[in-house]
Tab-separated table of C-alpha atoms and ligand atoms in Angstrom:
chain	number	residue	atom	x	y	z
W	282	UNK	CA	-25.559	-84.901	-28.328
W	283	UNK	CA	-23.502	-87.905	-29.231
W	284	UNK	CA	-22.777	-89.224	-25.774
W	285	UNK	CA	-23.307	-92.710	-27.059
W	286	UNK	CA	-20.214	-92.302	-29.110
W	287	UNK	CA	-17.887	-95.045	-27.777
W	288	UNK	CA	-15.016	-92.670	-28.191
W	289	UNK	CA	-16.622	-90.154	-25.828
W	290	UNK	CA	-17.473	-92.820	-23.311
W	291	UNK	CA	-13.869	-93.845	-23.188
W	292	UNK	CA	-12.781	-90.219	-22.751
W	293	UNK	CA	-15.177	-89.888	-19.817
W	294	UNK	CA	-13.837	-93.058	-18.266
W	295	UNK	CA	-10.327	-91.738	-18.537
W	296	UNK	CA	-11.001	-88.592	-16.526
W	297	UNK	CA	-9.274	-88.926	-13.139
W	298	UNK	CA	-11.303	-88.729	-9.927
W	299	UNK	CA	-11.315	-85.675	-7.652
W	300	UNK	CA	-9.480	-87.689	-4.995
W	301	UNK	CA	-6.777	-88.725	-7.384
W	302	UNK	CA	-6.216	-85.161	-8.611
W	303	UNK	CA	-6.213	-83.871	-5.062
W	304	UNK	CA	-3.141	-86.010	-4.345
W	305	UNK	CA	-1.266	-84.088	-7.036
W	306	UNK	CA	-2.574	-80.657	-6.031
W	307	UNK	CA	-0.300	-79.854	-3.066
W	308	UNK	CA	0.473	-76.435	-4.573
W	309	UNK	CA	-3.190	-75.468	-4.820
W	310	UNK	CA	-4.005	-76.889	-1.389
W	311	UNK	CA	-1.133	-74.856	0.057
W	312	UNK	CA	-2.467	-71.664	-1.489
W	313	UNK	CA	-6.253	-72.053	-1.235
W	314	UNK	CA	-6.810	-74.900	1.254
W	315	UNK	CA	-8.343	-78.346	0.786
W	316	UNK	CA	-11.984	-77.259	0.745
W	317	UNK	CA	-11.694	-74.725	-2.066
W	318	UNK	CA	-9.270	-76.888	-4.044
W	319	UNK	CA	-11.715	-79.808	-3.909
W	320	UNK	CA	-14.475	-77.516	-5.147
W	321	UNK	CA	-12.251	-76.249	-7.949
W	322	UNK	CA	-11.350	-79.780	-9.062
W	323	UNK	CA	-15.000	-80.820	-8.995
W	324	UNK	CA	-15.917	-77.785	-11.054
W	325	UNK	CA	-13.097	-78.408	-13.531
W	326	UNK	CA	-14.022	-82.073	-13.971
W	327	UNK	CA	-17.708	-81.173	-14.420
W	328	UNK	CA	-16.778	-78.720	-17.137
W	329	UNK	CA	-14.638	-81.315	-18.815
W	330	UNK	CA	-17.459	-83.881	-18.666
W	331	UNK	CA	-19.861	-81.365	-20.241
W	332	UNK	CA	-17.298	-80.657	-22.925
W	333	UNK	CA	-16.946	-84.354	-23.777
W	334	UNK	CA	-20.706	-85.028	-23.633
W	335	UNK	CA	-21.403	-82.201	-26.047
W	336	UNK	CA	-19.114	-83.818	-28.556
W	337	UNK	CA	-15.859	-82.126	-27.702
W	338	UNK	CA	-12.918	-84.425	-27.888
W	339	UNK	CA	-9.212	-84.528	-27.237
W	340	UNK	CA	-7.798	-86.074	-24.101
W	341	UNK	CA	-6.469	-83.916	-21.287
W	342	UNK	CA	-3.606	-84.522	-18.877
W	343	UNK	CA	-3.854	-84.281	-15.105
W	344	UNK	CA	-1.521	-81.322	-15.166
W	345	UNK	CA	-3.827	-79.492	-17.621
W	346	UNK	CA	-6.765	-80.153	-15.287
W	347	UNK	CA	-4.786	-78.771	-12.353
W	348	UNK	CA	-3.958	-75.721	-14.458
W	349	UNK	CA	-7.662	-75.146	-15.179
W	350	UNK	CA	-8.480	-75.555	-11.477
W	351	UNK	CA	-5.792	-73.012	-10.608
W	352	UNK	CA	-7.204	-70.555	-13.150
W	353	UNK	CA	-10.704	-70.983	-11.694
W	354	UNK	CA	-9.453	-70.464	-8.130
W	355	UNK	CA	-7.464	-67.380	-9.122
W	356	UNK	CA	-10.477	-66.007	-10.943
W	357	UNK	CA	-12.906	-66.661	-8.075
W	358	UNK	CA	-10.775	-65.991	-5.017
W	359	UNK	CA	-7.532	-64.343	-6.157
W	360	UNK	CA	-6.796	-60.708	-5.345
W	361	UNK	CA	-9.144	-58.321	-7.130
W	362	UNK	CA	-7.260	-55.276	-5.856
W	363	UNK	CA	-3.860	-55.528	-7.473
W	364	UNK	CA	-1.195	-53.352	-9.068
W	365	UNK	CA	-1.589	-51.985	-12.598
W	366	UNK	CA	0.766	-50.087	-14.875
W	367	UNK	CA	-0.730	-46.678	-15.611
W	368	UNK	CA	0.281	-45.645	-19.116
W	369	UNK	CA	-2.668	-43.278	-19.523
W	370	UNK	CA	-0.783	-40.090	-18.687
W	371	UNK	CA	-3.464	-39.181	-16.121
W	372	UNK	CA	-1.409	-38.546	-12.988
W	373	UNK	CA	-4.124	-38.692	-10.312
W	374	UNK	CA	-6.314	-41.407	-11.827
W	375	UNK	CA	-9.235	-42.041	-9.483
W	376	UNK	CA	-10.106	-45.427	-11.008
W	377	UNK	CA	-6.463	-46.517	-10.699
W	378	UNK	CA	-6.160	-45.618	-7.022
W	379	UNK	CA	-5.167	-41.920	-7.249
W	380	UNK	CA	-1.709	-41.132	-5.809
W	381	UNK	CA	0.974	-43.843	-5.682
W	382	UNK	CA	2.778	-43.477	-2.346
W	383	UNK	CA	6.393	-42.436	-1.835
W	384	UNK	CA	8.924	-44.963	-0.575
W	385	UNK	CA	8.962	-43.106	2.728
W	386	UNK	CA	5.179	-43.414	3.085
W	387	UNK	CA	5.258	-47.135	2.268
W	388	UNK	CA	8.044	-47.675	4.808
W	389	UNK	CA	6.006	-45.834	7.450
W	390	UNK	CA	3.000	-48.091	6.777
W	391	UNK	CA	5.156	-51.197	6.997
W	392	UNK	CA	6.721	-50.024	10.248
W	393	UNK	CA	3.451	-49.503	12.138
W	394	UNK	CA	1.289	-52.177	10.560
W	395	UNK	CA	3.089	-55.355	11.578
W	396	UNK	CA	3.509	-54.399	15.237
W	397	UNK	CA	1.634	-52.545	17.964
W	398	UNK	CA	2.029	-48.782	17.774
W	399	UNK	CA	1.587	-45.486	19.582
W	400	UNK	CA	-1.702	-44.878	17.745
W	401	UNK	CA	-3.497	-43.709	20.878
W	402	UNK	CA	-0.772	-44.069	23.466
W	403	UNK	CA	1.654	-41.583	24.928
W	404	UNK	CA	4.775	-43.569	25.889
W	405	UNK	CA	6.240	-40.668	27.905
W	406	UNK	CA	3.205	-40.269	30.093
W	407	UNK	CA	2.511	-44.004	30.063
W	408	UNK	CA	-1.147	-43.386	29.370
W	409	UNK	CA	-3.734	-42.974	26.710
W	410	UNK	CA	-2.789	-40.516	23.981
W	411	UNK	CA	-4.690	-38.978	21.096
W	412	UNK	CA	-4.876	-40.311	17.561
W	413	UNK	CA	-5.387	-36.764	16.289
W	414	UNK	CA	-1.832	-35.664	17.116
W	415	UNK	CA	-0.303	-37.707	14.299
W	416	UNK	CA	0.674	-35.362	11.503
W	417	UNK	CA	-0.983	-32.305	13.038
W	418	UNK	CA	2.252	-30.392	13.728
W	419	UNK	CA	3.430	-31.095	10.199
W	420	UNK	CA	0.143	-29.921	8.691
W	421	UNK	CA	0.188	-26.732	10.737
W	422	UNK	CA	3.830	-26.066	9.871
W	423	UNK	CA	3.393	-26.657	6.129
W	424	UNK	CA	0.061	-24.882	5.616
W	425	UNK	CA	0.422	-22.144	8.237
W	426	UNK	CA	-2.748	-23.393	9.925
W	427	UNK	CA	-3.463	-22.969	13.636
W	428	UNK	CA	-4.937	-26.479	13.964
W	429	UNK	CA	-5.679	-29.513	11.809
W	430	UNK	CA	-7.647	-32.752	11.809
W	431	UNK	CA	-7.305	-35.817	9.576
W	432	UNK	CA	-10.366	-37.943	8.718
W	433	UNK	CA	-11.146	-40.739	6.291
W	434	UNK	CA	-11.560	-38.769	3.065
W	435	UNK	CA	-12.509	-35.311	1.907
W	436	UNK	CA	-16.210	-36.093	1.483
W	437	UNK	CA	-16.169	-37.066	5.183
W	438	UNK	CA	-14.224	-33.891	6.018
W	439	UNK	CA	-16.861	-31.714	4.325
W	440	UNK	CA	-19.651	-33.688	6.015
W	441	UNK	CA	-18.039	-33.302	9.450
W	442	UNK	CA	-17.381	-29.592	8.896
W	443	UNK	CA	-20.971	-28.848	7.861
W	444	UNK	CA	-22.585	-31.131	10.455
W	445	UNK	CA	-20.603	-29.598	13.293
W	446	UNK	CA	-20.782	-25.970	12.265
W	447	UNK	CA	-24.018	-25.661	10.279
W	448	UNK	CA	-26.524	-28.399	11.192
W	449	UNK	CA	-30.095	-27.118	11.141
W	450	UNK	CA	-29.001	-23.744	9.765
W	451	UNK	CA	-28.250	-22.224	6.379
W	452	UNK	CA	-25.079	-22.379	4.319
W	453	UNK	CA	-24.678	-20.016	1.402
W	454	UNK	CA	-23.020	-21.437	-1.705
W	455	UNK	CA	-22.696	-20.330	-5.330
W	456	UNK	CA	-24.766	-22.254	-7.865
W	457	UNK	CA	-21.647	-22.568	-10.037
W	458	UNK	CA	-19.957	-24.651	-7.342
W	459	UNK	CA	-22.431	-27.470	-6.861
W	460	UNK	CA	-20.194	-30.135	-8.302
W	461	UNK	CA	-20.425	-33.824	-9.081
W	462	UNK	CA	-17.204	-35.620	-8.175
W	463	UNK	CA	-17.455	-38.755	-10.267
W	464	UNK	CA	-18.913	-42.155	-9.539
W	465	UNK	CA	-22.289	-40.403	-9.618
W	466	UNK	CA	-21.678	-38.759	-6.248
W	467	UNK	CA	-22.604	-35.136	-5.917
W	468	UNK	CA	-20.996	-33.043	-3.263
W	469	UNK	CA	-24.292	-31.180	-2.707
W	470	UNK	CA	-25.919	-34.519	-1.769
W	471	UNK	CA	-23.157	-35.164	0.761
W	472	UNK	CA	-23.576	-31.628	2.089
W	473	UNK	CA	-27.314	-32.121	2.554
W	474	UNK	CA	-26.589	-35.182	4.729
W	475	UNK	CA	-25.120	-32.789	7.295
W	476	UNK	CA	-28.562	-31.385	7.995
W	477	UNK	CA	-27.461	-27.957	6.799
W	478	UNK	CA	-29.726	-26.144	4.360
W	479	UNK	CA	-27.909	-25.130	1.199
W	480	UNK	CA	-28.900	-21.669	0.040
W	481	UNK	CA	-27.810	-21.390	-3.584
W	482	UNK	CA	-26.966	-17.971	-4.926
W	483	UNK	CA	-26.035	-16.521	-8.314
W	484	UNK	CA	-26.113	-18.332	-11.635
W	485	UNK	CA	-23.929	-21.106	-13.056
W	486	UNK	CA	-21.491	-18.691	-14.640
W	487	UNK	CA	-21.788	-15.562	-12.495
W	488	UNK	CA	-22.111	-14.983	-8.790
W	489	UNK	CA	-21.561	-11.537	-7.292
W	490	UNK	CA	-20.531	-10.583	-3.780
W	491	UNK	CA	-23.915	-8.883	-3.370
W	492	UNK	CA	-25.673	-12.212	-4.123
W	493	UNK	CA	-23.990	-13.647	-1.032
W	494	UNK	CA	-24.624	-10.514	1.016
W	495	UNK	CA	-28.343	-10.534	0.119
W	496	UNK	CA	-28.688	-14.163	1.205
W	497	UNK	CA	-27.305	-13.652	4.715
W	498	UNK	CA	-30.034	-13.999	7.331
W	499	UNK	CA	-30.346	-14.601	11.081
W	500	UNK	CA	-30.301	-18.323	10.295
W	501	UNK	CA	-27.071	-18.303	8.290
W	502	UNK	CA	-24.332	-20.508	9.750
W	503	UNK	CA	-21.562	-20.058	7.188
W	504	UNK	CA	-20.527	-19.192	3.655
W	505	UNK	CA	-19.143	-22.178	1.760
W	506	UNK	CA	-16.851	-22.155	-1.251
W	507	UNK	CA	-16.334	-25.404	-3.161
W	508	UNK	CA	-13.494	-25.457	-5.630
W	509	UNK	CA	-14.809	-26.629	-9.001
W	510	UNK	CA	-12.040	-29.059	-9.297
W	511	UNK	CA	-13.146	-31.244	-12.174
W	512	UNK	CA	-14.655	-28.849	-14.641
W	513	UNK	CA	-14.019	-25.359	-15.790
W	514	UNK	CA	-16.467	-22.647	-16.719
W	515	UNK	CA	-14.827	-20.554	-19.364
W	516	UNK	CA	-15.813	-17.272	-20.943
W	517	UNK	CA	-18.262	-14.897	-19.289
W	518	UNK	CA	-17.765	-15.864	-15.670
W	519	UNK	CA	-17.077	-14.297	-12.344
W	520	UNK	CA	-17.002	-15.168	-8.689
W	521	UNK	CA	-15.882	-13.084	-5.742
W	522	UNK	CA	-12.401	-13.887	-4.443
W	523	UNK	CA	-11.873	-15.836	-1.235
W	524	UNK	CA	-10.568	-12.665	0.426
W	525	UNK	CA	-13.721	-10.721	-0.509
W	526	UNK	CA	-15.924	-13.515	0.804
W	527	UNK	CA	-13.881	-13.767	4.005
W	528	UNK	CA	-14.357	-10.058	4.611
W	529	UNK	CA	-18.106	-10.340	4.032
W	530	UNK	CA	-18.449	-13.440	6.227
W	531	UNK	CA	-16.408	-11.967	9.072
W	532	UNK	CA	-18.343	-8.688	8.964
W	533	UNK	CA	-21.375	-10.845	9.874
W	534	UNK	CA	-19.463	-13.008	12.414
W	535	UNK	CA	-19.786	-15.997	10.072
W	536	UNK	CA	-17.045	-18.480	9.207
W	537	UNK	CA	-15.924	-18.904	5.592
W	538	UNK	CA	-15.601	-22.631	4.836
W	539	UNK	CA	-13.592	-23.766	1.832
W	540	UNK	CA	-13.744	-27.182	0.178
W	541	UNK	CA	-10.413	-26.827	-1.598
W	542	UNK	CA	-10.500	-30.417	-2.876
W	543	UNK	CA	-7.144	-31.146	-4.486
W	544	UNK	CA	-4.854	-30.678	-1.480
W	545	UNK	CA	-2.361	-28.666	-3.540
W	546	UNK	CA	0.312	-27.611	-1.044
W	547	UNK	CA	2.702	-26.375	-3.719
W	548	UNK	CA	2.175	-23.964	-6.592
W	549	UNK	CA	1.683	-25.869	-9.850
W	550	UNK	CA	2.253	-22.832	-12.097
W	551	UNK	CA	6.070	-23.283	-12.360
W	552	UNK	CA	5.407	-26.601	-14.136
W	553	UNK	CA	3.267	-25.062	-16.844
W	554	UNK	CA	-0.111	-25.829	-15.299
W	555	UNK	CA	-2.796	-23.251	-14.679
W	556	UNK	CA	-2.555	-21.816	-11.178
W	557	UNK	CA	-4.588	-23.758	-8.605
W	558	UNK	CA	-5.163	-22.117	-5.217
W	559	UNK	CA	-3.083	-23.846	-2.539
W	560	UNK	CA	-4.323	-24.686	0.953
W	561	UNK	CA	-2.071	-21.986	2.381
W	562	UNK	CA	-3.509	-19.374	0.014
W	563	UNK	CA	-6.996	-20.343	1.197
W	564	UNK	CA	-6.006	-19.842	4.821
W	565	UNK	CA	-4.163	-16.588	4.056
W	566	UNK	CA	-7.219	-15.274	2.215
W	567	UNK	CA	-9.119	-15.647	5.495
W	568	UNK	CA	-10.893	-19.009	5.178
W	569	UNK	CA	-11.756	-20.295	8.638
W	570	UNK	CA	-11.695	-23.991	7.714
W	571	UNK	CA	-10.190	-25.529	4.566
W	572	UNK	CA	-11.032	-29.156	3.631
W	573	UNK	CA	-9.054	-31.228	1.121
W	574	UNK	CA	-8.099	-34.750	0.020
W	575	UNK	CA	-4.895	-36.573	0.989
W	576	UNK	CA	-4.604	-38.624	-2.201
W	577	UNK	CA	-4.961	-36.066	-4.981
W	578	UNK	CA	-2.296	-33.379	-5.469
W	579	UNK	CA	-1.021	-33.837	-1.935
W	580	UNK	CA	0.239	-37.217	-3.168
W	581	UNK	CA	-0.445	-39.221	-0.005
W	582	UNK	CA	-2.931	-41.853	1.198
W	583	UNK	CA	-6.720	-41.575	1.070
W	584	UNK	CA	-7.579	-39.007	3.716
W	585	UNK	CA	-9.634	-35.913	4.320
W	586	UNK	CA	-7.829	-33.038	5.978
W	587	UNK	CA	-9.290	-30.056	7.776
W	588	UNK	CA	-7.087	-27.045	8.544
W	589	UNK	CA	-8.092	-23.780	10.121
W	590	UNK	CA	-9.063	-21.844	13.248
W	591	UNK	CA	-8.160	-23.621	16.465
W	592	UNK	CA	-11.586	-23.150	18.100
W	593	UNK	CA	-13.442	-24.523	15.078
W	594	UNK	CA	-11.087	-27.505	14.564
W	595	UNK	CA	-11.466	-28.288	18.299
W	596	UNK	CA	-15.239	-28.383	17.813
W	597	UNK	CA	-14.860	-30.748	14.852
W	598	UNK	CA	-12.618	-33.068	16.889
W	599	UNK	CA	-15.227	-33.300	19.647
W	600	UNK	CA	-18.221	-34.067	17.408
W	601	UNK	CA	-19.444	-37.714	17.577
W	602	UNK	CA	-19.296	-37.912	13.781
W	603	UNK	CA	-15.504	-37.427	14.012
W	604	UNK	CA	-15.344	-40.905	15.559
W	605	UNK	CA	-17.333	-42.379	12.670
W	606	UNK	CA	-15.059	-40.881	10.022
W	607	UNK	CA	-11.729	-41.190	11.828
W	608	UNK	CA	-8.549	-41.995	9.898
W	609	UNK	CA	-6.908	-45.395	10.361
W	610	UNK	CA	-3.310	-45.920	11.510
W	611	UNK	CA	-2.005	-46.862	8.046
W	612	UNK	CA	-3.359	-43.628	6.626
W	613	UNK	CA	-1.930	-41.553	9.485
W	614	UNK	CA	1.511	-43.157	9.144
W	615	UNK	CA	1.631	-42.636	5.373
W	616	UNK	CA	0.258	-39.112	5.564
W	617	UNK	CA	2.821	-37.975	8.144
W	618	UNK	CA	5.652	-39.476	6.065
W	619	UNK	CA	4.335	-37.710	2.936
W	620	UNK	CA	4.081	-34.416	4.819
W	621	UNK	CA	7.684	-34.799	6.003
W	622	UNK	CA	8.741	-34.714	2.334
W	623	UNK	CA	7.093	-31.288	2.040
W	624	UNK	CA	8.625	-30.078	5.306
W	625	UNK	CA	12.066	-31.159	4.018
W	626	UNK	CA	11.383	-29.418	0.673
W	627	UNK	CA	11.710	-32.762	-1.109
W	628	UNK	CA	8.206	-33.132	-2.515
W	629	UNK	CA	9.272	-32.975	-6.164
W	630	UNK	CA	11.994	-35.581	-5.664
W	631	UNK	CA	10.214	-37.962	-3.252
W	632	UNK	CA	6.461	-37.862	-3.927
W	633	UNK	CA	5.493	-39.713	-7.126
W	634	UNK	CA	2.659	-37.324	-8.080
W	635	UNK	CA	5.045	-34.362	-7.870
W	636	UNK	CA	7.873	-36.216	-9.573
W	637	UNK	CA	5.456	-36.818	-12.457
W	638	UNK	CA	4.268	-33.217	-12.541
W	639	UNK	CA	7.851	-31.919	-12.401
W	640	UNK	CA	9.321	-34.443	-14.883
W	641	UNK	CA	11.123	-32.482	-17.619
W	642	UNK	CA	9.824	-33.143	-21.137
W	643	UNK	CA	13.337	-34.134	-22.272
W	644	UNK	CA	13.466	-36.892	-19.631
W	645	UNK	CA	10.073	-38.255	-20.719
W	646	UNK	CA	11.149	-38.176	-24.385
W	647	UNK	CA	14.339	-40.048	-23.495
W	648	UNK	CA	12.311	-42.777	-21.777
W	649	UNK	CA	9.909	-43.115	-24.730
W	650	UNK	CA	12.881	-43.367	-27.109
W	651	UNK	CA	14.611	-45.960	-24.922
W	652	UNK	CA	11.460	-48.068	-24.919
W	653	UNK	CA	11.157	-47.743	-28.695
W	654	UNK	CA	14.780	-48.848	-29.142
W	655	UNK	CA	14.338	-51.835	-26.842
W	656	UNK	CA	11.167	-52.944	-28.641
W	657	UNK	CA	12.711	-52.395	-32.093
W	658	UNK	CA	15.436	-54.879	-31.147
W	659	UNK	CA	12.669	-57.461	-30.932
W	660	UNK	CA	11.100	-56.393	-34.199
W	661	UNK	CA	8.357	-54.195	-32.743
W	662	UNK	CA	8.573	-50.828	-34.491
W	663	UNK	CA	6.926	-48.103	-32.394
W	664	UNK	CA	6.587	-44.423	-33.076
W	665	UNK	CA	7.458	-41.689	-30.605
W	666	UNK	CA	5.014	-38.790	-30.854
W	667	UNK	CA	4.029	-35.582	-29.055
W	668	UNK	CA	1.023	-35.569	-26.760
W	669	UNK	CA	-0.434	-34.231	-23.504
W	670	UNK	CA	-0.600	-35.612	-19.955
W	671	UNK	CA	-3.290	-34.484	-17.526
W	672	UNK	CA	-3.357	-34.162	-13.756
W	673	UNK	CA	-6.833	-35.722	-13.409
W	674	UNK	CA	-8.523	-36.833	-10.189
W	675	UNK	CA	-10.731	-33.790	-10.274
W	676	UNK	CA	-7.748	-31.473	-10.178
W	677	UNK	CA	-6.750	-28.696	-12.528
W	678	UNK	CA	-9.557	-28.877	-15.061
W	679	UNK	CA	-8.733	-27.855	-18.593
W	680	UNK	CA	-4.982	-27.847	-18.203
W	681	UNK	CA	-2.407	-30.358	-19.361
W	682	UNK	CA	1.324	-30.900	-19.682
W	683	UNK	CA	3.243	-31.532	-22.917
W	684	UNK	CA	4.524	-35.098	-23.055
W	685	UNK	CA	6.015	-37.693	-25.389
W	686	UNK	CA	4.034	-40.838	-26.144
W	687	UNK	CA	4.930	-44.267	-27.399
W	688	UNK	CA	2.534	-45.334	-30.195
W	689	UNK	CA	2.424	-49.099	-30.576
W	690	UNK	CA	2.071	-50.499	-34.082
W	691	UNK	CA	-1.119	-52.446	-34.481
W	692	UNK	CA	-3.925	-52.842	-37.008
W	693	UNK	CA	-6.456	-53.309	-34.196
W	694	UNK	CA	-5.712	-51.062	-31.197
W	695	UNK	CA	-8.812	-52.223	-29.300
W	696	UNK	CA	-7.595	-55.790	-29.392
W	697	UNK	CA	-4.104	-54.738	-28.301
W	698	UNK	CA	-5.595	-52.674	-25.447
W	699	UNK	CA	-7.651	-55.681	-24.312
W	700	UNK	CA	-4.611	-57.963	-24.369
W	701	UNK	CA	-2.509	-55.531	-22.364
W	702	UNK	CA	-5.343	-55.151	-19.858
W	703	UNK	CA	-5.315	-58.933	-19.536
W	704	UNK	CA	-1.606	-58.921	-18.714
W	705	UNK	CA	-0.519	-59.522	-15.127
W	706	UNK	CA	-0.142	-56.749	-14.020
W	707	UNK	CA	-2.674	-55.090	-16.347
W	708	UNK	CA	-1.228	-52.353	-18.559
W	709	UNK	CA	-3.624	-49.454	-19.160
W	710	UNK	CA	-3.036	-47.036	-22.026
W	711	UNK	CA	-5.258	-44.940	-24.219
W	712	UNK	CA	-6.435	-45.079	-27.796
W	713	UNK	CA	-6.370	-41.895	-29.811
W	714	UNK	CA	-6.824	-41.469	-33.564
W	715	UNK	CA	-6.814	-45.235	-33.991
W	716	UNK	CA	-3.531	-45.744	-32.144
W	717	UNK	CA	-2.695	-47.368	-28.828
W	718	UNK	CA	-0.605	-44.913	-26.813
W	719	UNK	CA	1.482	-45.140	-23.639
W	720	UNK	CA	2.652	-42.095	-21.681
W	721	UNK	CA	5.952	-42.656	-19.804
W	722	UNK	CA	5.099	-39.811	-17.391
W	723	UNK	CA	2.778	-42.009	-15.311
W	724	UNK	CA	4.719	-45.272	-15.601
W	725	UNK	CA	6.718	-45.716	-12.400
W	726	UNK	CA	10.418	-46.323	-13.141
W	727	UNK	CA	10.374	-49.673	-11.311
W	728	UNK	CA	7.563	-50.885	-13.596
W	729	UNK	CA	9.382	-50.168	-16.854
W	730	UNK	CA	10.906	-53.602	-17.322
W	731	UNK	CA	7.582	-55.326	-16.587
W	732	UNK	CA	5.896	-53.014	-19.076
W	733	UNK	CA	8.367	-53.806	-21.856
W	734	UNK	CA	8.023	-57.538	-21.202
W	735	UNK	CA	4.231	-57.218	-21.375
W	736	UNK	CA	4.423	-55.392	-24.718
W	737	UNK	CA	6.874	-57.937	-26.133
W	738	UNK	CA	4.650	-60.782	-25.069
W	739	UNK	CA	1.307	-59.326	-26.133
W	740	UNK	CA	2.513	-57.758	-29.413
W	741	UNK	CA	4.487	-60.909	-30.193
W	742	UNK	CA	1.415	-63.084	-29.667
W	743	UNK	CA	-0.658	-60.847	-31.883
W	744	UNK	CA	1.598	-61.456	-34.822
W	745	UNK	CA	1.377	-65.245	-34.522
Q	220	PLP	C1	-12.226	-34.761	-4.648
Q	220	PLP	C2	-13.121	-33.751	-4.034
Q	220	PLP	C3	-13.991	-34.118	-3.022
Q	220	PLP	C4	-14.085	-35.532	-2.497
Q	220	PLP	O1	-12.893	-35.911	-1.887
Q	220	PLP	P1	-12.597	-37.461	-1.511
Q	220	PLP	O2	-11.273	-37.443	-0.856
Q	220	PLP	O3	-12.636	-38.212	-2.798
Q	220	PLP	O4	-13.684	-37.895	-0.595
Q	220	PLP	C5	-14.799	-33.139	-2.472
Q	220	PLP	N1	-14.742	-31.863	-2.912
Q	220	PLP	C6	-13.907	-31.477	-3.892
Q	220	PLP	C7	-13.891	-30.050	-4.317
Q	220	PLP	C8	-13.063	-32.403	-4.492
Q	220	PLP	O5	-12.221	-32.031	-5.451
């Protein structure tokens, strides 16, 4: 400590007061208010005093101090939920918010969110309406279901389904289907919350129809199938088909419940992915209720959707838990708009997740090459290489799509990755074989320019 240093004492004396800085901080006051700005200035000046007292030197201008206060305010109180550029090639990336919405879905949210709406009002009758009508006709039309219900997410959909139809009784499920869905949450733990007793049958890799049949008792409420959506058992495996299970369940007057998970409404096989059962196939196979997410392969907002037999869906709608897990108006508006893309047969041109799945390899290669050319003009020589994109989000385990990647030149890819993550908006890529890679498939076209600017800036800085 050399705080007796006359030089330091003079630096301390030259620091402006909070009040004086406040007069120059109209911008900050406008954004964060006087109270928080005052706190930020106090904090910034304290830091500066500490810095000087511990021997640091160099004078600082008022505008630098305001800049530090702004940075502190942004860090403490700025938006933590903000856009990122997804260059990972994982289409439904749970950590990055799953499905980006279509323009139509965003417009629908905007339209109902800044005004009052018909959420639970029937303007023709001039009286209270039902929130559950929004999107139901579309869901029934698209999936071939008799009735549908939208709730907050698929975990809630499964919970509502089991609570309503199986509470206090037994549900038969294959051991191979007790899945963990990420974030440490296990679907079996959610299922147990319903008060249903899970009766596990078979082994991890093999479950026979007779295993289910042997487990049926007077206390059985349903047979449940959970799609193992985020892992794949390969090799010596077998499970009865949905149709076989439906036949068995119905022979005992039991419903077959299906946690389909991904919300695939279209066949993915034409795009080179391994076939994933669609919601419609589940219903056609005889499932009595099918539950799935709105923001995975369906490509819409966070939601849980239940389709199936009219009498069962009516029971779910009436259960008190339905009120606790109900969908909000923004979700309902976006979901209906997303479903209209399917009804109009425009999913692969309007819904980002499907545009990404359906993107031809040649188009992705052309984008990667365009980026490389643009960056080369500024002296950043990238390589364009072959790679794979994945669907992710607990969908389509073990299958991927051929893609073309941009490999950025850099001796230290971890450092480059950290710098790009620190960009505003953050750019997320992946590191493979010591190279930092970006996959154009998951970069939205309207983010391309921002991405290139970020690379120019961060790669440029690295060479300084
Ligand atoms: C994703 C998934 C869930 C959970 O759905 P959320 O919408 O995230 O709540 C449940 N079951 C299966 C099979 C899934 O794939």
